[in-house]
PDB file of C-alpha atoms in Angstrom:
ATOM      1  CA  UNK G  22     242.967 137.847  94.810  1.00 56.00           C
ATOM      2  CA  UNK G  23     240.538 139.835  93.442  1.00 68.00           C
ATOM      3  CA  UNK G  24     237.396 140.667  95.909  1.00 83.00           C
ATOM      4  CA  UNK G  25     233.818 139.472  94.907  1.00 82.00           C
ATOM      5  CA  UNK G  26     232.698 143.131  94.247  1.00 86.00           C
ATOM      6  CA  UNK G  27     235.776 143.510  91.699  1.00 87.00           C
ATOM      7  CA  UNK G  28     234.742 140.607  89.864  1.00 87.00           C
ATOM      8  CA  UNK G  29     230.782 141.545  90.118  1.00 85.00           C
ATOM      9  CA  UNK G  30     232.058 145.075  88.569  1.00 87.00           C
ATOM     10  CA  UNK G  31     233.583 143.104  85.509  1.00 88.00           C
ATOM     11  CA  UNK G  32     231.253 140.608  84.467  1.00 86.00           C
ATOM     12  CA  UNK G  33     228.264 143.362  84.579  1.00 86.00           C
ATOM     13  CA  UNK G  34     230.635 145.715  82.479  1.00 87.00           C
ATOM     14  CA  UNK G  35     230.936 142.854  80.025  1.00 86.00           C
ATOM     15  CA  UNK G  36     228.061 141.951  80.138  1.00 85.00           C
ATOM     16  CA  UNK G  37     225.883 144.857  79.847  1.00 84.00           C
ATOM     17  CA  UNK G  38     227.589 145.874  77.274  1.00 84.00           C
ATOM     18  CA  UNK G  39     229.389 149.410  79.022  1.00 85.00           C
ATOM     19  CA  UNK G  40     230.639 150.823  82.416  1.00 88.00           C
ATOM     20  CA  UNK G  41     227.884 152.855  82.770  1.00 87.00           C
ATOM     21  CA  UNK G  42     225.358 150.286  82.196  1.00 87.00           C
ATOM     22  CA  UNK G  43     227.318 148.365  84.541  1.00 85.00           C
ATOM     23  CA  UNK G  44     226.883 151.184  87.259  1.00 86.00           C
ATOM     24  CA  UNK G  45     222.911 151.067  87.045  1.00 87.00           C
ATOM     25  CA  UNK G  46     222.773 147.321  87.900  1.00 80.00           C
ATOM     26  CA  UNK G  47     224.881 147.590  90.553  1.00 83.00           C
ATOM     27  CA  UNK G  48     223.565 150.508  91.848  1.00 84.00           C
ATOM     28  CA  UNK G  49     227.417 152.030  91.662  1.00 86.00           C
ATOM     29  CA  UNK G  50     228.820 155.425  90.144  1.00 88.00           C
ATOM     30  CA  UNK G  51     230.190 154.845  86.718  1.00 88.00           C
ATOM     31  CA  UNK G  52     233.642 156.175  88.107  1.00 89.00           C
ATOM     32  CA  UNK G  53     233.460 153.409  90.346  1.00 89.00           C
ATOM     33  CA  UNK G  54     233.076 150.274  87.811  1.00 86.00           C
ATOM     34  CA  UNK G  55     235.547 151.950  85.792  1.00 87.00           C
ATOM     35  CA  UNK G  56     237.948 151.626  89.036  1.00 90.00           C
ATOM     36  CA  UNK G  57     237.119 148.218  89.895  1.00 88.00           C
ATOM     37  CA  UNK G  58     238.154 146.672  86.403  1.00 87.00           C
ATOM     38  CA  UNK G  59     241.336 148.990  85.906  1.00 89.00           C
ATOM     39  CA  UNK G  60     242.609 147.872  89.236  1.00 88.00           C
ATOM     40  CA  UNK G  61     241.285 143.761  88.371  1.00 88.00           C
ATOM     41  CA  UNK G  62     243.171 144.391  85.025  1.00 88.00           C
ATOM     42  CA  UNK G  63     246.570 145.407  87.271  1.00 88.00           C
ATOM     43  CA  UNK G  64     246.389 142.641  89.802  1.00 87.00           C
ATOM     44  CA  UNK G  65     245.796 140.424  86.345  1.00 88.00           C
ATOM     45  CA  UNK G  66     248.211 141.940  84.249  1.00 91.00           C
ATOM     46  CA  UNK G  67     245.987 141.517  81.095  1.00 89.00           C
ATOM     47  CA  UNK G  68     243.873 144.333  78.861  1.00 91.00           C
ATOM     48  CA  UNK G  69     240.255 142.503  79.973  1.00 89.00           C
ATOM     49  CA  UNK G  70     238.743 145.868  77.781  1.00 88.00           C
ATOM     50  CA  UNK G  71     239.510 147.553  74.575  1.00 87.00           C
ATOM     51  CA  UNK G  72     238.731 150.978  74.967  1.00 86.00           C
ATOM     52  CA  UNK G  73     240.127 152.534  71.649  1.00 84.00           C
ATOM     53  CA  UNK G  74     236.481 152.697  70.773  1.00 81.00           C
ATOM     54  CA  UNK G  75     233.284 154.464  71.972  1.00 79.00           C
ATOM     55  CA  UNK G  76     231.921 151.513  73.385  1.00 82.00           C
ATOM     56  CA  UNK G  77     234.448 149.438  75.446  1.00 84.00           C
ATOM     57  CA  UNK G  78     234.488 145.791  74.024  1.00 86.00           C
ATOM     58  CA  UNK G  79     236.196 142.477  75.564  1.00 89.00           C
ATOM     59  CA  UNK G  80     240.111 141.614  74.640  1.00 90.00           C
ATOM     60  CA  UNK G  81     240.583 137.788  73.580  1.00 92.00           C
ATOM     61  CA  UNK G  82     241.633 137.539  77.065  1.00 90.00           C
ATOM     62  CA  UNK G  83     238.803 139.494  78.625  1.00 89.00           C
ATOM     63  CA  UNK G  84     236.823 137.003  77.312  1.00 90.00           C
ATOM     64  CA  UNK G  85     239.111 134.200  78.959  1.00 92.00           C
ATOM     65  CA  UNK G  86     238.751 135.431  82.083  1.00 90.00           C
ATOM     66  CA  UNK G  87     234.966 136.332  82.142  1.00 89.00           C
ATOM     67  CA  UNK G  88     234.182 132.857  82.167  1.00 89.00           C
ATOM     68  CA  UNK G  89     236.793 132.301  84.969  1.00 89.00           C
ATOM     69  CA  UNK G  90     234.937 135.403  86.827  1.00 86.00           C
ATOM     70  CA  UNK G  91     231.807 133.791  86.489  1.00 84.00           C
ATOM     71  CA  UNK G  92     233.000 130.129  87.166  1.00 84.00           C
ATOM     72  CA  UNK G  93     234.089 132.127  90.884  1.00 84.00           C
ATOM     73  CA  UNK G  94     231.384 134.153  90.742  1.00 79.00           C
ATOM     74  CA  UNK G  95     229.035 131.403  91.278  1.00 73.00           C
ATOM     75  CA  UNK G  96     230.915 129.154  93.306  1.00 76.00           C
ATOM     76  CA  UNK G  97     230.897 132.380  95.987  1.00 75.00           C
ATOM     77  CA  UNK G  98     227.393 131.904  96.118  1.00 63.00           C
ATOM     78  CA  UNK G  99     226.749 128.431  96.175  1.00 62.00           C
ATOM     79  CA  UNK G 100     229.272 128.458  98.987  1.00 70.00           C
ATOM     80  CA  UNK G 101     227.185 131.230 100.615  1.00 64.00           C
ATOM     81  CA  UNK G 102     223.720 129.315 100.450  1.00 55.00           C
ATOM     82  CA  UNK G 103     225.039 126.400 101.925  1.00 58.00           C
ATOM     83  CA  UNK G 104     226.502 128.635 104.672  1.00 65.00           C
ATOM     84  CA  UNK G 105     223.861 129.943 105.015  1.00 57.00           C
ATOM     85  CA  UNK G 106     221.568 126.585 105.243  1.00 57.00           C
ATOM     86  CA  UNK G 107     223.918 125.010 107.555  1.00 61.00           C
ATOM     87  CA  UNK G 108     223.310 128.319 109.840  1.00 64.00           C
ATOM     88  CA  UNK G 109     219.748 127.603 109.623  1.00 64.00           C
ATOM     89  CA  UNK G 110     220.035 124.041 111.110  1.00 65.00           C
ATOM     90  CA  UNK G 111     220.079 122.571 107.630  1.00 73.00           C
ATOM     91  CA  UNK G 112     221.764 118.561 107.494  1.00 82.00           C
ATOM     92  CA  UNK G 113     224.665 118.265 105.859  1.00 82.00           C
ATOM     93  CA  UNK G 114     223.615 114.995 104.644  1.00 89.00           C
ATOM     94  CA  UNK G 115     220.273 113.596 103.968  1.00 92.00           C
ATOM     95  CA  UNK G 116     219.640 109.861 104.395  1.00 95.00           C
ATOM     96  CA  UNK G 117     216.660 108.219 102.341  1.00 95.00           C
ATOM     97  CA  UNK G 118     215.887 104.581 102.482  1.00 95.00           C
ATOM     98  CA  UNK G 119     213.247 103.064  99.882  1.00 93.00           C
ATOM     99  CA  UNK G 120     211.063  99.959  99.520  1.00 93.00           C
ATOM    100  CA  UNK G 121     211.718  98.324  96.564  1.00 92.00           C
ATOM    101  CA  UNK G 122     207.939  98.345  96.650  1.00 90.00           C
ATOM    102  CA  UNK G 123     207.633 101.834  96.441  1.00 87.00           C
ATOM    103  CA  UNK G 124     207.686 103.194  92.862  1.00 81.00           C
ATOM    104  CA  UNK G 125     207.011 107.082  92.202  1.00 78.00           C
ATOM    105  CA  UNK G 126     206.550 109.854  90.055  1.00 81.00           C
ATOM    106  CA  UNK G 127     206.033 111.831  92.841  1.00 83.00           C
ATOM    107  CA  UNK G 128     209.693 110.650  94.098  1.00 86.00           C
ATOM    108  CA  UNK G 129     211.517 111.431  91.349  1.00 88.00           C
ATOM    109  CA  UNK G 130     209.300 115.105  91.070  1.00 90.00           C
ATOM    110  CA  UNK G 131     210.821 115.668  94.300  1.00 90.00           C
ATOM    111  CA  UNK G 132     213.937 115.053  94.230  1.00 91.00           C
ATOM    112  CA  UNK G 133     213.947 116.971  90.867  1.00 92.00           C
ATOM    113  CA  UNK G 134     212.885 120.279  93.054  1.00 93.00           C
ATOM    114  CA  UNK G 135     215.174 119.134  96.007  1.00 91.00           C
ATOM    115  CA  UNK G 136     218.036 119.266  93.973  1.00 92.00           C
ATOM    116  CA  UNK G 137     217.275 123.494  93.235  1.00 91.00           C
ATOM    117  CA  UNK G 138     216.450 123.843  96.104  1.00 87.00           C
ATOM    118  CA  UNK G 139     219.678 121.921  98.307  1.00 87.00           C
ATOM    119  CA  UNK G 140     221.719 121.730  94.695  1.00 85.00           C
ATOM    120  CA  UNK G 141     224.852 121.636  97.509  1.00 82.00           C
ATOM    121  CA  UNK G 142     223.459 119.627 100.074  1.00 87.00           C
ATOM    122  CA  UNK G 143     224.431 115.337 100.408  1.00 91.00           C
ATOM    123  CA  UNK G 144     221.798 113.225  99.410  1.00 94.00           C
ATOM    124  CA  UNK G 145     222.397 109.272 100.154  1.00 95.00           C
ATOM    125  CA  UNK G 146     219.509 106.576  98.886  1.00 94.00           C
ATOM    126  CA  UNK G 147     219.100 103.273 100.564  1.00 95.00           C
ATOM    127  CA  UNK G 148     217.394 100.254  99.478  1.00 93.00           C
ATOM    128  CA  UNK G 149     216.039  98.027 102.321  1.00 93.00           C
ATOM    129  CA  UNK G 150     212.764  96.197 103.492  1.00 92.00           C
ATOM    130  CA  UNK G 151     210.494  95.950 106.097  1.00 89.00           C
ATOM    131  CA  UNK G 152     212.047  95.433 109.836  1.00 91.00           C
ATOM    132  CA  UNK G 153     215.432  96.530 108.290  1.00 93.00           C
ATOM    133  CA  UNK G 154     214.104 100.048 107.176  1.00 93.00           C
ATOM    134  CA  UNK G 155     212.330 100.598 110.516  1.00 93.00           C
ATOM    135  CA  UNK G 156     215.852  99.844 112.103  1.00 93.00           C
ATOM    136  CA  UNK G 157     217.553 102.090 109.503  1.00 94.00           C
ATOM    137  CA  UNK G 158     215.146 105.068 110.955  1.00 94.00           C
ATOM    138  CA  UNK G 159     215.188 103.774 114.301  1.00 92.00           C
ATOM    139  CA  UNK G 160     219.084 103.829 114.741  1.00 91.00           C
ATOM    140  CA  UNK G 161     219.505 107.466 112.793  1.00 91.00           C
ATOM    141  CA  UNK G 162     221.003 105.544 110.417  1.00 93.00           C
ATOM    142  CA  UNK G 163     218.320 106.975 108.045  1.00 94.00           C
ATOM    143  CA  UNK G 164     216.549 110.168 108.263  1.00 92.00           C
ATOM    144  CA  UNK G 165     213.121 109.645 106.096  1.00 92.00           C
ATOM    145  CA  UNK G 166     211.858 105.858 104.969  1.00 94.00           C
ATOM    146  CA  UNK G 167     209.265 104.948 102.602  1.00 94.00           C
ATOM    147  CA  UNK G 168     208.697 101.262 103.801  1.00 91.00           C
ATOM    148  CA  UNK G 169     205.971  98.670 102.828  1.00 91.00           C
ATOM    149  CA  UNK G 170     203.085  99.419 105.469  1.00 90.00           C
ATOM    150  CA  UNK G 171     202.925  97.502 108.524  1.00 89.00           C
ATOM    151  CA  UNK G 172     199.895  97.134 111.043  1.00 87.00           C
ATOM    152  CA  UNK G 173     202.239  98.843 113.741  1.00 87.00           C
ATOM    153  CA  UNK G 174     205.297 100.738 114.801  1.00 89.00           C
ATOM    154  CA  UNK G 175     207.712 101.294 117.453  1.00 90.00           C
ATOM    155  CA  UNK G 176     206.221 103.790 119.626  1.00 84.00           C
ATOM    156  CA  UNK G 177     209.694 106.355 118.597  1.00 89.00           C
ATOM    157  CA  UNK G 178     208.724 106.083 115.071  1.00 89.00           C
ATOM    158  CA  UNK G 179     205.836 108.475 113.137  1.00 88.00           C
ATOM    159  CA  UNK G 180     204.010 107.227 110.097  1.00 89.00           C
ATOM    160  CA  UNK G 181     201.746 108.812 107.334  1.00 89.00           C
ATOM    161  CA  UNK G 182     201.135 106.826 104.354  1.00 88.00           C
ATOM    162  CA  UNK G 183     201.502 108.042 100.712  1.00 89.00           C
ATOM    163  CA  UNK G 184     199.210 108.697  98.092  1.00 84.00           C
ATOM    164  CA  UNK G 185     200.661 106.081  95.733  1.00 82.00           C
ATOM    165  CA  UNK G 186     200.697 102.418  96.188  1.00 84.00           C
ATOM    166  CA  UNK G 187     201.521  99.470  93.900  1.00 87.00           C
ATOM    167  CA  UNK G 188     201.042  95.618  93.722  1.00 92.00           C
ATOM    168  CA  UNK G 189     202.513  92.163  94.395  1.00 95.00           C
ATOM    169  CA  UNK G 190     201.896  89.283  92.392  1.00 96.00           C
ATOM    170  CA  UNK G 191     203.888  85.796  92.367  1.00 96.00           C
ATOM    171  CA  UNK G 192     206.345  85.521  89.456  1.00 97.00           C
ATOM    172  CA  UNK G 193     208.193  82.607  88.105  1.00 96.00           C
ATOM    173  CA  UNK G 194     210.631  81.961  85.288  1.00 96.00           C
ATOM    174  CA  UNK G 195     209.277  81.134  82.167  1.00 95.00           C
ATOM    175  CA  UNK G 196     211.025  77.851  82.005  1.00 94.00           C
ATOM    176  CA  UNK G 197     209.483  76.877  85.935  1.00 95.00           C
ATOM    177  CA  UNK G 198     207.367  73.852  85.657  1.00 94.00           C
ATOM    178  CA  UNK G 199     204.851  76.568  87.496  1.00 94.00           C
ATOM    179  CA  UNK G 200     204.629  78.671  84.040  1.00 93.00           C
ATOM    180  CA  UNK G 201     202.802  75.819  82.307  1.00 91.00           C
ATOM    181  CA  UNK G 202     199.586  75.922  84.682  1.00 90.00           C
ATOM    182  CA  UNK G 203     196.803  78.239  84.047  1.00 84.00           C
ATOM    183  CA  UNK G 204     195.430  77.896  87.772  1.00 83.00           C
ATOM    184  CA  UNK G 205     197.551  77.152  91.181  1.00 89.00           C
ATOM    185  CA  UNK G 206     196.561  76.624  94.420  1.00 86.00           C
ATOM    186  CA  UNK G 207     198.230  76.539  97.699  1.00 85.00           C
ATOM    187  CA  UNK G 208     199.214  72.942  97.840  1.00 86.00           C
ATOM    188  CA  UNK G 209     200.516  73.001  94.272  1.00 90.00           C
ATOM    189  CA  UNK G 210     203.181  76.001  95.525  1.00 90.00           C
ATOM    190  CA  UNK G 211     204.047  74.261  98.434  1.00 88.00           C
ATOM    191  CA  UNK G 212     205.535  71.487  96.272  1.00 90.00           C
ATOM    192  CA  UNK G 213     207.831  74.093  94.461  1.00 93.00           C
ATOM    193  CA  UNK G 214     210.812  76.135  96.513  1.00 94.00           C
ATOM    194  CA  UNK G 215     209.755  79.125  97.432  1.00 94.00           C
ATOM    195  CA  UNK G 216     211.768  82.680  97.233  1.00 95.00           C
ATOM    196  CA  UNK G 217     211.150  84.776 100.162  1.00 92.00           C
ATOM    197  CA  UNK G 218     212.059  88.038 101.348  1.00 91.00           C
ATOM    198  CA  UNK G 219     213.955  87.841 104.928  1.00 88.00           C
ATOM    199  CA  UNK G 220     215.185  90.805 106.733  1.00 86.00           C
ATOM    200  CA  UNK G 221     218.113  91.149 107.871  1.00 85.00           C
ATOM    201  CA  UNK G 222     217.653  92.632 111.370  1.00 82.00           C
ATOM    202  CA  UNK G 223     214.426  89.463 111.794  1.00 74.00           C
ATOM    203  CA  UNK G 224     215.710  86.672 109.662  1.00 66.00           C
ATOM    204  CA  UNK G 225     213.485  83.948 111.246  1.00 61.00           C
ATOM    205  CA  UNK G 226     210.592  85.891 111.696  1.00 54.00           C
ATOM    206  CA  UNK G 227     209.048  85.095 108.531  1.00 52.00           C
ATOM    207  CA  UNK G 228     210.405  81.617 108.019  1.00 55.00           C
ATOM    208  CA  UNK G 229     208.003  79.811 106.032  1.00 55.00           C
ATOM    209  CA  UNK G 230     207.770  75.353 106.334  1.00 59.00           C
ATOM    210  CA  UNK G 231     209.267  73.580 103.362  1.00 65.00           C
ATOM    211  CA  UNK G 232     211.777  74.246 100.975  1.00 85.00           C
ATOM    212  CA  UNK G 233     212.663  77.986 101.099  1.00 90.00           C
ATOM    213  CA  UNK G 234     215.460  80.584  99.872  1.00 93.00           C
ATOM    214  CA  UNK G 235     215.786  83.838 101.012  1.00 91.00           C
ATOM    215  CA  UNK G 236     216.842  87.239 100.519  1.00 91.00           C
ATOM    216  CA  UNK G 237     216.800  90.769 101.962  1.00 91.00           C
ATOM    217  CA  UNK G 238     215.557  92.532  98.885  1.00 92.00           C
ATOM    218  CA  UNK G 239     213.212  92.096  95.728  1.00 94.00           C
ATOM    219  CA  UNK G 240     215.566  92.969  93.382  1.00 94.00           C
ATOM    220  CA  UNK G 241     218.049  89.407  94.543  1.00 94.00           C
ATOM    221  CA  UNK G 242     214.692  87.402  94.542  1.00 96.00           C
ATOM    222  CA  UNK G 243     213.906  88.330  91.281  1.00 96.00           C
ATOM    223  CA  UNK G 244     217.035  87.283  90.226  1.00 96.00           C
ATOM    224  CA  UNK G 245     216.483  83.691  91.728  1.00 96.00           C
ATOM    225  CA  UNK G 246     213.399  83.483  89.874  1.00 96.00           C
ATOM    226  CA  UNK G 247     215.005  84.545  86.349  1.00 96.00           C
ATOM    227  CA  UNK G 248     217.870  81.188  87.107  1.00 95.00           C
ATOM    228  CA  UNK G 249     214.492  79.151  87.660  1.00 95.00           C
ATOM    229  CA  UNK G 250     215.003  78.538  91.410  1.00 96.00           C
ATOM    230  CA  UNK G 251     211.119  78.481  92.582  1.00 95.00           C
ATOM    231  CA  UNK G 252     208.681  80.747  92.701  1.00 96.00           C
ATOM    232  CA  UNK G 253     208.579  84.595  94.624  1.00 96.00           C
ATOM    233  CA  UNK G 254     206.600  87.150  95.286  1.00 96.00           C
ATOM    234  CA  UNK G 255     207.813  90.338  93.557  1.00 96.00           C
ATOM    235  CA  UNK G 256     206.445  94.143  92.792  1.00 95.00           C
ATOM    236  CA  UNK G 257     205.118  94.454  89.414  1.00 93.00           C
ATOM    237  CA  UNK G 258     206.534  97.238  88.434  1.00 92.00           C
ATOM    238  CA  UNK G 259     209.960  95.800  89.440  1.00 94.00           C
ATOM    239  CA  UNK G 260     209.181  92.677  86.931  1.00 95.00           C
ATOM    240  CA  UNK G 261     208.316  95.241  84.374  1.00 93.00           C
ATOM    241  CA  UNK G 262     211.383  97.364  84.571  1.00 92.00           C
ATOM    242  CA  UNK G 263     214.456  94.652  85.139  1.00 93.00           C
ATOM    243  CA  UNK G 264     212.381  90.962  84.492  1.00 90.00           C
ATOM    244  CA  UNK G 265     213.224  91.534  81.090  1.00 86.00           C
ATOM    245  CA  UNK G 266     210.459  89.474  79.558  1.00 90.00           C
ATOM    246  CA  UNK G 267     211.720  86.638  81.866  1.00 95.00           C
ATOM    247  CA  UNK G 268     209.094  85.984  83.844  1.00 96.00           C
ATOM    248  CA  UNK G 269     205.739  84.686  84.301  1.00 95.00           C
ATOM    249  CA  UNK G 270     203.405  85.847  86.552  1.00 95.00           C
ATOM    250  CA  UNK G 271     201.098  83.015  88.143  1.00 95.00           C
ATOM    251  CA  UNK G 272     197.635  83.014  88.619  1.00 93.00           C
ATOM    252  CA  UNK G 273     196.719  82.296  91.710  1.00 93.00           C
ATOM    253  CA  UNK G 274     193.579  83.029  94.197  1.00 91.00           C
ATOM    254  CA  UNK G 275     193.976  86.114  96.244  1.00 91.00           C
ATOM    255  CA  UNK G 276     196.910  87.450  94.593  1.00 93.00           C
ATOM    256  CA  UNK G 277     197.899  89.917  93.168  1.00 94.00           C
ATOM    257  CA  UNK G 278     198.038  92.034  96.350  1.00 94.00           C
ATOM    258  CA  UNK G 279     197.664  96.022  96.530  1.00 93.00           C
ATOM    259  CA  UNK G 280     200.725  97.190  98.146  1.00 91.00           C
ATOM    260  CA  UNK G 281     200.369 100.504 100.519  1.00 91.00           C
ATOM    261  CA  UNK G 282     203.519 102.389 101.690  1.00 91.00           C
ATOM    262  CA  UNK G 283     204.186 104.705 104.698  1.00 92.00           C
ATOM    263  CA  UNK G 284     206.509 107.608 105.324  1.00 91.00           C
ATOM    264  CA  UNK G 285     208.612 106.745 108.076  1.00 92.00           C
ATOM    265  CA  UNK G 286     210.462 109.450 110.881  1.00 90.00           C
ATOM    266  CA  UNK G 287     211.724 109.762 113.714  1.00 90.00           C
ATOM    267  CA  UNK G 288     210.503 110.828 117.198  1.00 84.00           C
ATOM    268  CA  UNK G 289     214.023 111.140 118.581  1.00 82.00           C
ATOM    269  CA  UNK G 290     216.214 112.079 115.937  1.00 81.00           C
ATOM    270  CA  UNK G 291     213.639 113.667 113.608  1.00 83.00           C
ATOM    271  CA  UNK G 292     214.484 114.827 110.181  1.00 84.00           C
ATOM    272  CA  UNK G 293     215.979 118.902 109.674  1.00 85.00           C
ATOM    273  CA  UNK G 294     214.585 121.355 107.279  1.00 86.00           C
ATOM    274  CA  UNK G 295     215.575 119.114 104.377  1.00 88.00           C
ATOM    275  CA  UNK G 296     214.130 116.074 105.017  1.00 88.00           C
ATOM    276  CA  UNK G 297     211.172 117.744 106.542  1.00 86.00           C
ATOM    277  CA  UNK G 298     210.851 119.844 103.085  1.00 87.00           C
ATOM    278  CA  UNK G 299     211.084 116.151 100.915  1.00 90.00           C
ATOM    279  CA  UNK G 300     208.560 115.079 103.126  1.00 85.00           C
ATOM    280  CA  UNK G 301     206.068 117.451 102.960  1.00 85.00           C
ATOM    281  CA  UNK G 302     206.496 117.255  98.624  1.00 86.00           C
ATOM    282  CA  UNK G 303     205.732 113.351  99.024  1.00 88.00           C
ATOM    283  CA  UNK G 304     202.929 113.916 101.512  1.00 84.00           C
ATOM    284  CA  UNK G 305     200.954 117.105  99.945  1.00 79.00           C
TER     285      UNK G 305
END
């Protein structure tokens, strides 16, 4: 196989357009590009250059296998930056888990720049809520969470909360009795089923009196309230994006609610460069 300086010697030869321009960029004697390819173009058995002119120009199959050389070329040195990262105590993997409250430009930004920066590097996304993300973090399950904020923490976990935030509102299908008021109070609701989030990790700790269906995220409770099953609480922008024109929010006192959202870590297990790099683009 042909060695990574053999194929460097090629592709700048082709590409520059001669052997000695070739030789500059490399920082190589002219003799020695002109070396490198005869001796790639016996291990290949193929003319890569026709040299009947002045100016040495590709063969149909030089052409072939520059794209091959480059196709190698760069898979050398992704291989060597992820070496390299991994060297440097860089994760293999990265674990996020999201609120469904949490909606971002910022996010997406981020992850935009993470993947130049860690093109090579595992990124896994996980959707889950309150008590279940703090568990996620909690158990290394995750390595960074963006969660809902809460009024405390376990005493392992660290929190800073994000610039964005969103809102809350209560939502009902259009065809709900509920969509035909223009005001509701709290005894009007409590006549209608209710669709409330439930962790899975604290399933009774928010259990609510009368009728009441549950779910571990805001994406299944929406889709309760689209089949007209009672009324839920549910992100706006999550109504916006999949709702669909389905649903109606209702007007009622003291909602809708501003949402705030924390960045969630670690004491014990606390994220590596790369999560500590995504966390410092969603905290600047």
């Amino acid at each position: 196989m042909a060695s990574q300086e053999v194929l460097q010697a090629f592709v700048q030869a082709a590409t520059q357009g001669s052997f000695s321009a070739a030789a500059r960029k490399l920082g190589r004697s002219q003799s020695t590009i002109s070396a490198a390819v005869a001796s790639l173009e016996i291990d290949l058995n193929l003319t890569l250059f026709d040299r009947s002119s002045r100016k040495p120009s590709l063969t149909a199959a030089g052409h072939v296998m520059l794209q091959r050389a480059e196709e190698i070329l760069a898979a050398t040195s992704r291989l060597e930056m992820t070496a390299s990262q991994l060297s440097q105590g860089v994760e293999p993997k990265l674990t996020v888990a999201i609120s469904d409250t949490y909606q971002s430009d910022r996010f997406e930004a981020a992850l935009s720049a993470f993947e130049q920066r860690y093109p090579d590097l595992e990124l896994e996304c996980l959707i889950a809520e309150c008590d279940d993300l703090v568990a996620l973090v909690q158990r290394g399950r995750a390595h960074v969470a963006f969660a809902e904020k809460q009024d405390s923490y376990p005493p392992d976990l660290v929190s800073s909360t994000v610039e964005e935030r969103t809102e809350i509102a209560l939502f009902v299908s259009r065809e709900h009795p509920l969509a035909a008021l223009s005001h509701i109070d709290q005894d009007v609701l409590q006549h209608h089923r209710e669709l409330r989030l439930a962790t899975i990790v604290n399933p009774y700790e928010s259990r609510a009196k009368g009728r009441v269906w549950s779910a571990p995220s805001y994406l299944m409770l929406l889709e309760m309230a689209q089949g007209g099953f009672g009324w839920a609480p549910l992100p706006r922008w999550l109504v916006e994006r999949f709702g669909a024109g389905t649903l109606e929010e209702l007007d009622v006192r003291g909602w809708p609610k501003p949402v705030f959202v924390d960045a969630l870590w670690s004491r014990l297990h606390p994220p590596g460069p790369a999560g500590s790099w995504l966390l410092g683009k969603m905290l600047e």
